[in-house]
Short mmCIF file of C-alpha atoms in Angstrom, two decimals:
data_model
loop_
_atom_site.label_atom_id
_atom_site.label_comp_id
_atom_site.label_asym_id
_atom_site.label_seq_id
_atom_site.Cartn_x
_atom_site.Cartn_y
_atom_site.Cartn_z
CA MET A 1 221.50 -78.90 -128.10
CA VAL A 2 220.57 -80.34 -125.43
CA SER A 3 221.19 -80.03 -121.80
CA PRO A 4 220.83 -82.83 -119.49
CA ALA A 5 221.18 -82.35 -115.90
CA PHE A 6 224.71 -83.96 -115.54
CA PHE A 7 226.95 -81.99 -113.08
CA HIS A 8 226.41 -79.98 -109.50
CA ILE A 9 228.69 -79.04 -107.07
CA ASN A 10 228.23 -81.01 -103.84
CA SER A 11 228.51 -79.39 -100.46
CA ASN A 12 232.61 -79.91 -100.09
CA GLY A 13 232.68 -77.56 -103.62
CA GLU A 14 233.51 -80.35 -105.92
CA LEU A 15 231.85 -81.05 -108.92
CA GLU A 16 230.22 -84.37 -108.98
CA ASN A 17 228.34 -86.16 -112.13
CA ASN A 18 225.18 -88.85 -112.16
CA ILE A 19 225.88 -89.52 -115.98
CA GLY A 20 226.38 -93.06 -115.12
CA THR A 21 226.17 -95.85 -118.06
CA SER A 22 222.63 -94.33 -119.24
CA GLY A 23 224.39 -91.11 -119.44
CA LYS A 24 226.94 -92.44 -121.46
CA GLU A 25 224.50 -93.74 -123.49
CA TYR A 26 222.64 -90.84 -123.85
CA VAL A 27 225.56 -88.42 -124.91
CA GLU A 28 226.59 -91.80 -128.12
CA TRP A 29 222.63 -91.05 -129.12
CA ALA A 30 222.54 -87.38 -128.98
CA HIS A 31 225.56 -86.91 -131.10
CA SER A 32 225.10 -89.53 -134.01
CA ASN A 33 221.43 -87.95 -133.84
CA GLY A 34 223.52 -84.78 -134.54
CA TYR A 35 222.95 -82.81 -131.33
CA LYS A 36 225.37 -81.23 -129.49
CA VAL A 37 225.04 -82.35 -125.77
CA TRP A 38 226.14 -79.16 -123.47
CA PRO A 39 225.14 -80.48 -119.92
CA MET A 40 224.35 -78.51 -117.23
CA LEU A 41 226.11 -77.59 -114.34
CA GLN A 42 224.34 -76.43 -110.90
CA ASN A 43 224.65 -75.58 -107.74
CA ASP A 44 221.29 -76.27 -105.99
CA GLY A 45 220.55 -77.19 -102.51
CA THR A 46 220.94 -75.88 -98.87
CA GLY A 47 223.75 -73.88 -97.83
CA MET A 48 225.03 -73.96 -101.62
CA MET A 49 224.45 -70.00 -101.48
CA SER A 50 227.47 -70.05 -98.86
CA VAL A 51 229.81 -72.94 -100.78
CA THR A 52 229.52 -71.05 -104.18
CA SER A 53 230.57 -67.90 -102.40
CA LYS A 54 233.85 -69.40 -101.14
CA ILE A 55 234.71 -70.82 -104.44
CA MET A 56 234.38 -67.87 -106.29
CA ASN A 57 236.13 -65.96 -103.93
CA ASP A 58 239.19 -68.58 -103.47
CA TYR A 59 241.49 -68.36 -106.73
CA ASN A 60 242.59 -72.09 -106.10
CA LYS A 61 239.17 -73.54 -105.48
CA ARG A 62 238.05 -71.73 -108.36
CA GLN A 63 240.89 -73.74 -110.40
CA LYS A 64 240.01 -76.98 -108.75
CA LEU A 65 236.60 -76.46 -110.15
CA ILE A 66 237.24 -75.30 -113.64
CA ASN A 67 240.13 -78.43 -114.00
CA GLU A 68 237.35 -80.88 -112.74
CA ILE A 69 234.78 -79.23 -115.46
CA LEU A 70 238.08 -79.67 -118.57
CA MET A 71 238.49 -83.39 -117.40
CA ALA A 72 234.67 -84.23 -117.19
CA CYS A 73 234.23 -82.32 -120.88
CA ILE A 74 236.99 -84.62 -121.63
CA GLN A 75 235.96 -88.28 -120.03
CA TYR A 76 232.38 -87.68 -121.36
CA LYS A 77 232.96 -86.30 -124.46
CA ILE A 78 230.69 -83.66 -124.42
CA ASP A 79 230.59 -80.61 -126.60
CA GLY A 80 230.23 -77.85 -123.81
CA ILE A 81 228.76 -76.43 -120.31
CA ASN A 82 225.75 -75.12 -119.21
CA LEU A 83 225.92 -73.33 -116.03
CA ASP A 84 223.34 -72.84 -114.22
CA ILE A 85 224.81 -71.27 -111.23
CA GLU A 86 221.85 -69.61 -109.33
CA ASN A 87 222.59 -70.03 -105.80
CA MET A 88 224.28 -67.12 -105.50
CA LYS A 89 225.43 -63.70 -103.23
CA GLN A 90 224.82 -60.63 -105.38
CA GLU A 91 228.26 -59.62 -103.77
CA ASP A 92 229.57 -62.33 -105.43
CA LYS A 93 228.57 -61.52 -108.85
CA ASP A 94 232.33 -59.86 -109.78
CA MET A 95 233.81 -63.16 -108.60
CA TYR A 96 231.64 -65.22 -110.76
CA SER A 97 232.69 -62.97 -113.83
CA ARG A 98 236.47 -64.07 -112.60
CA PHE A 99 235.49 -67.26 -113.09
CA ILE A 100 234.26 -67.21 -116.30
CA ILE A 101 237.22 -65.11 -117.25
CA GLU A 102 239.32 -68.09 -116.05
CA LEU A 103 236.85 -70.85 -117.49
CA GLU A 104 236.42 -69.72 -121.04
CA PRO A 105 239.88 -69.99 -122.55
CA ARG A 106 240.82 -73.49 -120.84
CA LEU A 107 237.91 -74.39 -122.54
CA LYS A 108 238.97 -73.29 -125.55
CA GLU A 109 241.91 -74.97 -125.36
CA ILE A 110 239.85 -78.44 -125.54
CA GLY A 111 237.68 -77.11 -128.10
CA MET A 112 234.71 -76.82 -126.27
CA THR A 113 232.58 -73.75 -124.66
CA TYR A 114 229.79 -72.52 -122.33
CA ILE A 115 226.69 -70.45 -122.02
CA SER A 116 225.76 -69.27 -118.76
CA LYS A 117 221.90 -68.72 -117.15
CA GLN A 118 222.89 -65.34 -117.42
CA GLU A 119 223.71 -64.81 -120.50
CA ARG A 120 220.56 -66.73 -121.67
CA GLN A 121 218.88 -64.17 -119.71
CA LYS A 122 220.19 -61.02 -121.68
CA SER A 123 219.80 -63.02 -124.90
CA ASN A 124 216.10 -63.59 -124.20
CA ARG A 125 215.65 -60.00 -123.46
CA VAL A 126 217.51 -58.55 -126.28
CA LYS A 127 214.94 -61.17 -128.51
CA VAL A 128 212.00 -60.07 -126.23
CA ILE A 129 213.15 -56.17 -127.65
CA GLN A 130 213.81 -56.96 -131.07
CA LEU A 131 210.19 -59.13 -131.47
CA LYS A 132 208.13 -55.68 -129.88
CA VAL A 133 210.26 -53.55 -132.16
CA ASN A 134 209.04 -56.04 -135.14
CA MET A 135 205.48 -55.99 -134.14
CA ALA A 136 205.19 -52.23 -133.98
CA ASP A 137 206.83 -52.17 -137.39
CA LEU A 138 204.73 -54.70 -138.66
CA LEU A 139 201.45 -52.89 -137.15
CA GLN A 140 202.47 -49.41 -138.74
CA GLN A 141 203.13 -51.08 -142.13
CA LEU A 142 198.87 -52.33 -141.79
#
């Protein structure tokens, strides 16, 4: 899997991309070489915490962003989306979960899926814990 930084949320809460011709060629190259393409969607930049909060707390804005994500997935023939949403208020955590709940079935309808930074962090913690347990077992056997 490759995850180029193709998408970001702008200061108006809209999805923007920087794919261009070279990005389209990259997607074609990746697919022809057996890679899945899951571009990152980021919300970095000054003032983005407030913008993200407005999106997460407004049903219509969430739906607009979801529709923009779906259209981009179809248009650029990508395999999934890597949600790298970092600039978020702690109190918006539940609304971000709501966003994921609304996004996931829509992606599945078009044969795609997502991964989010929060899930990657949980997954990495599980791997580290498993590694520590496996190392402890190994040391006991020596």
